Short mmCIF file of C-alpha atoms in Angstrom, two decimals:
data_model
loop_
_atom_site.label_atom_id
_atom_site.label_comp_id
_atom_site.label_asym_id
_atom_site.label_seq_id
_atom_site.Cartn_x
_atom_site.Cartn_y
_atom_site.Cartn_z
CA MET A 1265 63.88 -62.52 -29.04
CA ARG A 1266 62.36 -64.54 -31.93
CA ARG A 1267 58.74 -63.67 -30.76
CA MET A 1268 59.50 -60.85 -30.34
CA LEU A 1269 60.57 -60.67 -34.01
CA THR A 1270 57.88 -62.48 -35.05
CA ALA A 1271 55.59 -60.08 -33.58
CA LEU A 1272 56.80 -57.14 -34.80
CA ALA A 1273 56.51 -58.45 -37.96
CA ILE A 1274 52.72 -59.54 -37.39
CA LEU A 1275 52.38 -55.94 -36.08
CA LEU A 1276 54.24 -53.87 -39.38
CA ALA A 1277 51.99 -56.63 -41.88
CA GLY A 1278 48.80 -55.67 -39.72
CA ALA A 1279 49.53 -51.98 -40.22
CA GLY A 1280 49.39 -52.11 -43.84
CA THR A 1281 45.69 -53.40 -43.80
CA THR A 1282 45.01 -50.66 -41.10
CA GLY A 1283 46.71 -48.54 -43.65
CA ALA A 1284 44.51 -48.94 -46.33
CA GLN A 1285 41.06 -48.37 -44.19
CA THR A 1286 42.70 -44.52 -43.18
CA HIS A 1287 42.70 -43.94 -46.75
CA ASP A 1288 39.77 -43.79 -47.43
CA HIS A 1289 37.68 -41.98 -44.65
CA ALA A 1290 38.38 -38.70 -43.42
CA ILE A 1291 40.89 -38.78 -40.17
CA GLY A 1292 42.23 -35.86 -38.06
CA THR A 1293 39.76 -34.90 -35.41
CA SER A 1294 42.53 -34.13 -33.35
CA VAL A 1295 46.55 -34.36 -33.06
CA ASP A 1296 46.49 -37.54 -31.18
CA GLU A 1297 44.58 -39.47 -33.78
CA LEU A 1298 46.35 -38.06 -36.74
CA VAL A 1299 49.80 -39.23 -34.40
CA ALA A 1300 47.76 -43.46 -33.82
CA VAL A 1301 47.99 -43.29 -37.57
CA ALA A 1302 51.24 -42.25 -38.12
CA ARG A 1303 52.70 -44.63 -35.52
CA SER A 1304 51.35 -47.55 -37.54
CA LEU A 1305 52.26 -46.10 -40.59
CA ASN A 1306 55.19 -43.64 -41.42
CA PRO A 1307 57.95 -45.64 -43.14
CA ASP A 1308 61.12 -43.86 -40.61
CA LEU A 1309 59.54 -45.59 -37.87
CA LYS A 1310 59.06 -48.85 -39.43
CA VAL A 1311 62.50 -48.71 -39.99
CA ALA A 1312 64.14 -47.31 -36.76
CA ALA A 1313 61.54 -50.36 -35.05
CA LEU A 1314 63.23 -53.05 -37.31
CA GLU A 1315 67.11 -51.51 -36.91
CA ALA A 1316 66.75 -51.43 -33.01
CA ALA A 1317 64.58 -55.16 -33.23
CA ALA A 1318 67.61 -56.11 -35.20
CA ALA A 1319 70.14 -54.12 -31.99
CA ALA A 1320 68.52 -56.70 -29.05
CA ALA A 1321 68.59 -59.45 -31.39
CA LYS A 1322 72.55 -59.20 -31.78
CA VAL A 1323 72.36 -58.93 -27.73
CA GLU A 1324 72.38 -62.89 -27.69
CA GLY A 1325 74.99 -63.96 -29.44
CA ALA A 1326 77.07 -61.00 -28.15
CA GLY A 1327 78.85 -63.13 -25.55
CA SER A 1328 78.62 -66.13 -27.04
CA LEU A 1329 81.57 -68.66 -27.34
CA PRO A 1330 82.88 -68.77 -31.22
CA ASP A 1331 81.64 -72.29 -32.90
CA PRO A 1332 84.16 -75.01 -32.28
CA LYS A 1333 86.46 -76.16 -34.80
CA ILE A 1334 86.45 -79.58 -36.01
CA GLN A 1335 90.17 -80.72 -38.20
CA LEU A 1336 90.75 -83.91 -39.89
CA GLU A 1337 94.65 -84.75 -40.79
CA ILE A 1338 96.11 -86.89 -42.61
CA GLU A 1339 99.83 -87.98 -42.23
CA ASN A 1340 102.28 -90.32 -44.28
CA TRP A 1341 99.77 -91.03 -46.66
CA GLN A 1342 102.38 -92.30 -49.64
CA ARG A 1343 102.24 -91.68 -53.25
CA ASN A 1344 101.94 -93.77 -56.05
CA GLN A 1345 105.73 -95.22 -57.73
CA PRO A 1346 105.97 -93.66 -59.72
CA GLY A 1347 104.64 -90.36 -60.15
CA TYR A 1348 103.51 -87.42 -56.68
CA ALA A 1349 100.36 -88.06 -56.66
CA PRO A 1350 98.75 -89.73 -53.37
CA GLN A 1351 97.88 -93.50 -53.57
CA LEU A 1352 94.07 -94.59 -53.41
CA SER A 1353 93.96 -95.90 -50.36
CA TRP A 1354 94.65 -94.69 -46.87
CA TRP A 1355 96.26 -97.53 -46.04
CA GLY A 1356 99.27 -97.28 -43.43
CA ALA A 1357 98.42 -93.38 -43.45
CA SER A 1358 97.65 -91.29 -39.66
CA ARG A 1359 94.20 -89.94 -39.30
CA THR A 1360 94.06 -87.58 -36.88
CA LEU A 1361 90.52 -86.26 -35.90
CA LYS A 1362 90.77 -83.06 -33.40
CA LEU A 1363 87.77 -80.87 -32.25
CA SER A 1364 89.01 -77.78 -30.63
CA GLN A 1365 87.27 -74.26 -29.23
CA GLU A 1366 88.39 -70.80 -28.84
CA LEU A 1367 88.21 -69.21 -25.01
CA PRO A 1368 87.89 -65.59 -24.87
CA PHE A 1369 89.92 -64.06 -21.70
CA TRP A 1370 87.82 -64.21 -18.99
CA GLY A 1371 85.83 -60.89 -19.39
CA LYS A 1372 86.14 -59.99 -22.77
CA ARG A 1373 82.22 -62.48 -23.31
CA GLU A 1374 80.38 -60.72 -20.49
CA LEU A 1375 82.25 -56.90 -21.86
CA ARG A 1376 80.86 -58.27 -25.16
CA ARG A 1377 77.69 -58.50 -24.33
CA GLU A 1378 76.99 -55.68 -22.50
CA ILE A 1379 78.16 -53.15 -25.17
CA ALA A 1380 75.80 -54.82 -27.74
CA GLU A 1381 73.29 -54.21 -24.86
CA ALA A 1382 73.65 -50.95 -24.71
CA ASP A 1383 73.51 -50.48 -28.55
CA ALA A 1384 70.30 -52.16 -28.03
CA ARG A 1385 69.46 -49.38 -25.65
CA LYS A 1386 70.69 -46.58 -27.85
CA ALA A 1387 68.59 -48.12 -31.52
CA ALA A 1388 65.80 -47.92 -28.89
CA VAL A 1389 65.87 -44.58 -27.96
CA LEU A 1390 66.55 -43.68 -30.83
CA ARG A 1391 63.75 -45.26 -32.51
CA ALA A 1392 61.56 -43.21 -29.71
CA GLN A 1393 63.88 -40.40 -31.13
CA VAL A 1394 62.34 -40.95 -34.78
CA GLU A 1395 58.96 -41.08 -32.77
CA ASN A 1396 58.99 -37.99 -31.29
CA GLU A 1397 60.39 -36.05 -33.96
CA LEU A 1398 57.77 -37.50 -36.49
CA VAL A 1399 55.03 -36.30 -33.45
CA ALA A 1400 56.57 -32.55 -33.75
CA LYS A 1401 56.53 -32.19 -37.23
CA ILE A 1402 52.57 -33.36 -37.15
CA LYS A 1403 51.70 -30.99 -34.40
CA VAL A 1404 53.69 -28.26 -36.38
CA ALA A 1405 51.13 -29.11 -39.54
CA TYR A 1406 47.52 -29.62 -37.98
CA ALA A 1407 48.62 -26.60 -36.58
CA GLU A 1408 49.34 -24.65 -39.72
CA TYR A 1409 46.39 -26.66 -41.57
CA HIS A 1410 44.09 -24.96 -38.90
CA ALA A 1411 45.14 -21.48 -39.06
CA ALA A 1412 44.68 -21.75 -42.68
CA HIS A 1413 41.08 -22.86 -41.68
CA LEU A 1414 41.05 -19.61 -39.29
CA THR A 1415 41.95 -17.36 -42.39
CA ILE A 1416 40.07 -18.70 -44.43
CA ASP A 1417 36.98 -18.32 -42.08
CA LEU A 1418 37.76 -14.72 -41.92
CA ALA A 1419 38.50 -13.76 -45.16
CA ARG A 1420 34.97 -14.98 -45.94
CA ASP A 1421 33.40 -12.91 -42.97
CA LEU A 1422 35.12 -9.90 -44.13
CA ARG A 1423 34.47 -10.78 -47.80
CA ALA A 1424 30.18 -10.40 -46.69
CA ARG A 1425 30.69 -7.09 -45.03
CA VAL A 1426 33.18 -5.96 -48.20
CA ASP A 1427 29.91 -6.94 -50.30
CA THR A 1428 27.45 -5.09 -48.38
CA LEU A 1429 29.76 -1.88 -48.60
CA VAL A 1430 29.78 -2.65 -52.67
CA ARG A 1431 25.49 -2.34 -52.55
CA LEU A 1432 25.66 0.02 -50.49
CA ALA A 1433 28.64 2.01 -52.62
CA ARG A 1434 26.44 1.66 -56.27
CA ALA A 1435 23.26 2.46 -54.44
CA ARG A 1436 25.22 5.89 -53.31
CA TYR A 1437 26.63 6.68 -56.52
CA ALA A 1438 23.22 5.58 -57.91
CA GLN A 1439 21.69 8.42 -55.51
CA GLY A 1440 24.51 10.52 -56.68
CA LEU A 1441 25.86 10.61 -52.96
CA GLY A 1442 28.99 9.51 -54.21
CA ASN A 1443 31.54 8.79 -56.89
CA GLN A 1444 32.63 5.77 -59.51
CA SER A 1445 36.14 5.74 -57.64
CA GLU A 1446 34.45 4.52 -54.37
CA VAL A 1447 32.76 1.74 -56.60
CA THR A 1448 35.91 0.93 -57.90
CA ARG A 1449 37.82 0.92 -54.80
CA ALA A 1450 35.35 -1.61 -53.47
CA GLU A 1451 34.79 -3.62 -56.30
CA ILE A 1452 39.09 -4.06 -55.76
CA GLU A 1453 38.61 -5.02 -52.02
CA LYS A 1454 36.37 -7.34 -52.97
CA ALA A 1455 38.88 -8.80 -55.55
CA THR A 1456 41.89 -8.54 -52.93
CA MET A 1457 39.63 -10.72 -50.60
CA ASP A 1458 38.84 -13.42 -53.11
CA ALA A 1459 42.50 -14.02 -53.97
CA GLU A 1460 43.36 -14.37 -50.17
CA ILE A 1461 40.73 -16.52 -49.86
CA ALA A 1462 42.31 -18.47 -52.93
CA ARG A 1463 45.49 -17.93 -51.72
CA MET A 1464 44.58 -19.44 -47.71
CA ALA A 1465 43.34 -22.50 -49.28
CA GLY A 1466 46.18 -23.54 -51.09
CA GLN A 1467 48.04 -23.07 -48.24
CA ARG A 1468 45.40 -25.41 -46.75
CA ARG A 1469 46.39 -27.96 -49.08
CA ARG A 1470 49.79 -27.85 -48.67
CA ALA A 1471 49.22 -28.30 -44.72
CA ALA A 1472 46.60 -31.64 -45.73
CA VAL A 1473 49.66 -33.10 -48.55
CA ALA A 1474 52.23 -32.26 -45.44
CA ILE A 1475 50.12 -34.08 -42.82
CA ASN A 1476 49.32 -37.10 -45.61
CA ARG A 1477 53.23 -37.21 -46.54
CA LEU A 1478 53.90 -37.38 -42.45
CA LEU A 1479 51.38 -40.26 -42.24
CA ALA A 1480 51.94 -42.20 -45.25
CA ARG A 1481 48.30 -41.72 -47.01
CA PRO A 1482 48.17 -40.76 -50.70
CA LEU A 1483 48.34 -37.04 -50.55
CA GLN A 1484 44.89 -36.35 -51.37
CA ALA A 1485 43.65 -38.54 -48.94
CA PRO A 1486 40.94 -37.01 -47.03
CA LEU A 1487 41.29 -35.11 -43.35
CA ILE A 1488 38.60 -33.64 -41.26
CA GLU A 1489 37.44 -30.25 -42.42
CA ALA A 1490 36.83 -28.59 -38.74
CA PRO A 1491 40.29 -28.96 -37.40
CA ALA A 1492 40.87 -28.59 -33.37
CA PRO A 1493 43.31 -27.01 -32.19
CA ARG A 1494 45.40 -28.46 -28.86
CA PRO A 1495 44.40 -27.01 -25.57
CA LEU A 1496 47.36 -25.02 -24.07
CA PRO A 1497 48.94 -26.50 -20.95
CA SER A 1498 48.42 -24.43 -17.83
CA ALA A 1499 51.08 -21.45 -16.64
CA GLU A 1500 52.35 -24.04 -13.62
CA ALA A 1501 53.32 -26.70 -16.31
CA LEU A 1502 55.27 -24.10 -18.15
CA ASP A 1503 57.83 -23.46 -15.39
CA LEU A 1504 61.12 -22.83 -17.65
CA ALA A 1505 63.47 -24.46 -14.73
CA GLN A 1506 61.64 -27.56 -14.31
CA LEU A 1507 61.11 -28.44 -18.05
CA THR A 1508 64.84 -27.44 -18.77
CA GLU A 1509 65.77 -30.14 -16.28
CA ARG A 1510 63.08 -32.13 -17.91
CA ALA A 1511 64.49 -31.70 -21.51
CA GLN A 1512 67.84 -32.14 -20.01
CA ARG A 1513 67.15 -35.37 -18.19
CA ALA A 1514 64.32 -37.22 -20.35
CA ASN A 1515 65.21 -36.25 -24.02
CA PRO A 1516 65.58 -38.97 -26.77
CA GLU A 1517 68.88 -37.87 -28.28
CA VAL A 1518 70.31 -37.43 -24.99
CA LEU A 1519 69.41 -40.79 -23.57
CA ALA A 1520 70.85 -42.08 -26.83
CA GLN A 1521 73.88 -40.15 -25.89
CA GLU A 1522 74.27 -41.48 -22.31
CA ALA A 1523 73.59 -44.81 -24.05
CA ALA A 1524 76.78 -44.11 -26.04
CA ILE A 1525 79.07 -43.71 -22.99
CA GLU A 1526 77.58 -46.83 -21.39
CA GLY A 1527 78.96 -48.58 -24.47
CA ALA A 1528 81.94 -46.40 -25.07
CA GLY A 1529 82.88 -47.27 -21.47
CA LYS A 1530 82.54 -50.71 -21.83
CA ALA A 1531 84.78 -50.66 -25.08
CA VAL A 1532 87.52 -49.02 -22.80
CA ALA A 1533 86.97 -51.80 -20.35
CA LEU A 1534 87.07 -54.41 -23.45
CA ALA A 1535 90.12 -52.57 -24.86
CA GLU A 1536 92.35 -52.27 -21.91
CA LYS A 1537 92.06 -56.66 -21.74
CA VAL A 1538 93.34 -57.09 -25.29
CA TRP A 1539 96.64 -57.01 -23.09
CA TYR A 1540 95.16 -60.57 -21.54
CA PRO A 1541 95.48 -63.69 -24.16
CA ASP A 1542 92.64 -65.79 -25.53
CA PHE A 1543 92.85 -69.78 -25.47
CA GLU A 1544 92.53 -72.70 -27.88
CA ILE A 1545 91.82 -75.45 -26.24
CA GLY A 1546 91.24 -79.21 -28.50
CA ILE A 1547 91.07 -82.68 -28.36
CA GLY A 1548 91.77 -85.76 -31.06
CA ALA A 1549 92.38 -88.92 -31.97
CA MET A 1550 94.63 -90.33 -33.97
CA ARG A 1551 93.67 -93.67 -36.39
CA LYS A 1552 96.16 -95.93 -38.02
CA ASP A 1553 95.50 -98.71 -40.40
CA SER A 1554 92.30 -99.72 -38.77
CA GLU A 1555 92.79 -99.35 -35.45
CA LEU A 1556 92.81 -96.37 -32.89
CA ASP A 1557 96.25 -95.51 -32.13
CA SER A 1558 96.25 -92.84 -29.61
CA TYR A 1559 94.91 -89.65 -28.47
CA GLN A 1560 95.72 -85.71 -28.38
CA ALA A 1561 95.27 -82.96 -26.23
CA MET A 1562 96.36 -79.12 -27.15
CA ILE A 1563 96.49 -75.76 -25.53
CA GLN A 1564 97.49 -72.73 -27.44
CA MET A 1565 97.55 -69.59 -26.42
CA ASN A 1566 98.55 -65.76 -28.60
CA ILE A 1567 100.94 -63.81 -27.29
CA PRO A 1568 100.16 -59.67 -27.01
CA LEU A 1569 103.60 -58.83 -27.92
CA GLN A 1570 102.38 -55.65 -30.38
CA GLY A 1571 102.37 -52.84 -27.31
CA GLY A 1572 101.79 -50.54 -30.52
CA LEU A 1573 98.77 -52.23 -31.85
CA ARG A 1574 97.38 -52.23 -28.62
CA ARG A 1575 98.06 -49.37 -26.92
CA SER A 1576 96.12 -47.53 -30.17
CA GLU A 1577 93.11 -49.46 -29.55
CA ILE A 1578 92.91 -48.63 -26.10
CA GLY A 1579 93.38 -44.79 -26.84
CA GLU A 1580 90.87 -44.80 -29.58
CA ALA A 1581 88.29 -46.16 -27.13
CA LYS A 1582 89.13 -43.99 -24.40
CA GLY A 1583 89.33 -41.15 -27.01
CA LEU A 1584 85.74 -42.04 -28.27
CA ALA A 1585 85.02 -42.74 -24.48
CA GLY A 1586 85.56 -39.00 -24.02
CA ALA A 1587 84.14 -37.69 -26.91
CA ALA A 1588 81.10 -39.18 -25.94
CA ARG A 1589 81.03 -37.56 -22.17
CA THR A 1590 81.93 -34.13 -24.43
CA LYS A 1591 79.23 -34.29 -26.60
CA LEU A 1592 76.26 -35.29 -24.32
CA GLU A 1593 77.76 -32.20 -21.93
CA SER A 1594 77.11 -29.89 -25.07
CA LEU A 1595 74.21 -31.64 -26.10
CA GLN A 1596 72.65 -30.23 -22.70
CA ILE A 1597 73.48 -27.15 -22.90
CA GLU A 1598 72.25 -26.80 -26.74
CA ILE A 1599 68.84 -28.45 -25.56
CA GLY A 1600 69.12 -25.88 -22.10
CA ASP A 1601 68.98 -23.12 -24.83
CA ALA A 1602 66.62 -24.31 -27.39
CA ILE A 1603 63.89 -24.88 -24.38
CA ALA A 1604 64.46 -21.34 -22.74
CA GLU A 1605 64.12 -19.58 -26.81
CA ALA A 1606 61.07 -22.11 -27.09
CA TRP A 1607 59.55 -20.68 -23.62
CA ILE A 1608 60.10 -17.34 -24.34
CA GLU A 1609 58.58 -16.78 -27.78
CA LEU A 1610 55.46 -19.33 -26.43
CA LYS A 1611 55.16 -16.93 -23.55
CA THR A 1612 55.45 -14.23 -25.25
CA ALA A 1613 52.96 -14.90 -28.01
CA ARG A 1614 50.90 -15.68 -24.92
CA ASP A 1615 50.92 -12.13 -23.98
CA ILE A 1616 50.25 -10.49 -27.51
CA GLU A 1617 47.15 -12.89 -27.93
CA VAL A 1618 46.02 -11.23 -24.39
CA ILE A 1619 46.94 -7.71 -25.77
CA ILE A 1620 44.84 -8.33 -29.09
CA ARG A 1621 42.09 -10.15 -27.82
CA GLU A 1622 41.10 -7.64 -25.17
CA SER A 1623 42.08 -4.65 -26.73
CA GLN A 1624 43.37 -4.22 -30.42
CA LEU A 1625 40.61 -6.33 -32.06
CA PRO A 1626 37.95 -5.09 -30.17
CA GLN A 1627 38.88 -1.64 -30.94
CA ALA A 1628 39.39 -2.99 -35.20
CA GLU A 1629 35.39 -3.99 -34.64
CA ILE A 1630 33.77 -1.40 -32.93
CA GLY A 1631 36.34 1.36 -35.45
CA PHE A 1632 34.95 -0.84 -39.02
CA GLN A 1633 31.23 -0.98 -37.02
CA SER A 1634 31.48 3.00 -36.81
CA SER A 1635 32.72 3.50 -40.11
CA ALA A 1636 30.38 1.17 -42.03
CA ARG A 1637 28.00 3.47 -40.29
CA GLY A 1638 28.77 6.59 -40.54
CA TYR A 1639 29.44 5.86 -44.80
CA GLU A 1640 26.28 5.15 -44.95
CA LEU A 1641 24.59 7.77 -43.16
CA GLY A 1642 27.28 9.95 -45.53
CA ARG A 1643 29.66 11.47 -42.33
CA ILE A 1644 33.18 9.65 -43.17
CA ASP A 1645 34.87 8.89 -46.98
CA PHE A 1646 34.40 5.63 -48.15
CA VAL A 1647 38.34 5.77 -47.78
CA ASP A 1648 38.14 5.71 -44.05
CA VAL A 1649 36.21 2.51 -44.32
CA LEU A 1650 38.74 -0.01 -46.36
CA MET A 1651 41.13 1.79 -43.15
CA ALA A 1652 38.85 0.68 -40.43
CA GLU A 1653 38.46 -2.82 -42.87
CA GLN A 1654 42.53 -3.33 -43.09
CA GLN A 1655 42.40 -2.46 -39.27
CA LEU A 1656 40.36 -5.07 -38.21
CA TRP A 1657 41.54 -7.97 -41.16
CA THR A 1658 45.34 -7.10 -39.46
CA ALA A 1659 44.31 -7.20 -35.99
CA ASN A 1660 42.81 -11.10 -36.98
CA ILE A 1661 45.10 -12.32 -38.92
CA SER A 1662 47.91 -11.45 -36.05
CA LEU A 1663 45.85 -13.04 -33.71
CA ILE A 1664 45.79 -16.14 -35.79
CA GLY A 1665 49.60 -15.73 -36.26
CA VAL A 1666 50.56 -15.63 -32.82
CA LEU A 1667 47.89 -18.74 -32.10
CA PHE A 1668 49.86 -20.67 -34.79
CA ASP A 1669 53.00 -19.40 -33.08
CA GLN A 1670 52.03 -20.93 -29.52
CA GLN A 1671 51.26 -24.43 -30.89
CA LYS A 1672 54.67 -24.37 -32.93
CA GLN A 1673 56.53 -23.35 -29.56
CA LEU A 1674 54.46 -25.84 -27.39
CA ALA A 1675 55.22 -28.64 -29.96
CA THR A 1676 58.92 -27.92 -29.61
CA ILE A 1677 58.74 -27.82 -26.05
CA GLU A 1678 57.38 -30.92 -25.85
CA LYS A 1679 59.94 -32.61 -28.33
CA LEU A 1680 62.79 -30.70 -26.09
CA ILE A 1681 61.73 -32.61 -23.35
CA GLY A 1682 60.20 -36.12 -25.09
CA GLU A 1683 57.16 -36.08 -23.62
CA GLU A 1684 53.42 -34.10 -23.85
CA LEU A 1685 52.45 -31.22 -20.86
#
């Protein structure tokens, strides 16, 4: 156990060196890279690891005997004459040295150790739960970072197209083929796209700050400017029944509650043993004057007469055990509902993506190209071009939104099942 704690301390000390290195250069080529950094730097994860190590260290002493007691007694110690203070000399007094040891009733030590082991398992699972939730937050923040990049790229592309429309509107106005309102509308649309680019740049910075905060890096530490989204799992890996079964079986919160149930059951067994007495045995040697006079032997036990106290302890332990089992049942139902909701949202987002890619986006692109060409030839009004541009923008923004939602729901599902798909 001491070696384990030493290794943990070395690991945490080494994490500081790693953290200093990751602050100086851009990271974020993938979610996995960010997760690896977070595992070594995130303070919440370090706290959970230390608490798990503390719970594991407690197991070793949970089933130990209490420390033995040593006692020195002096009898017949004469007082000064006259007066009440004892004489400076022990001459004539009997001195007894006793050594005693408390002995819990059979089975109590083992139960205390088993309770500590269950607590240690729970602490280890809670550490995994902290890591699980941290990873999910990183995945969502990374997806938001990627979505902001896509939106900025889209806005810049449309802004370049609007620039072309502005030049065309000015040329038509100079030739007497258009009017000033068309130029004004084009300029307004260009300013709108500039504002959208600035807004999404701010959103990207906020997402980068969120990532760095989760990684315990300086908030302005650099990140890769070309984030790569995680690939979605196949349809076979997203079977709802299998996902629900995995979540209700392997979710870290479920595992922690199962460890709590085991510990509560052992606590009930220990509470029921309060009706059995604990013992204390001891030996002693008596010395009088300068000679060993005699020996002593002692055994004592407590008498469990306070029935109300013991029944209340047993009742409390049984109540806590029943509450732990009921909480597990409620938790499994809640997780099942959450899995179903995330699965439905993910499937819906994938269906919408197909519709946008195969129908809405191509049609919007064709409509914009056709409108721009028609305006150039003087066949349609400028307002129709702007409407087509807005439809194209809306289609692309909708696509980015459903892609982000897919990544968000995937992160939720993986958090619920406690592992990657």
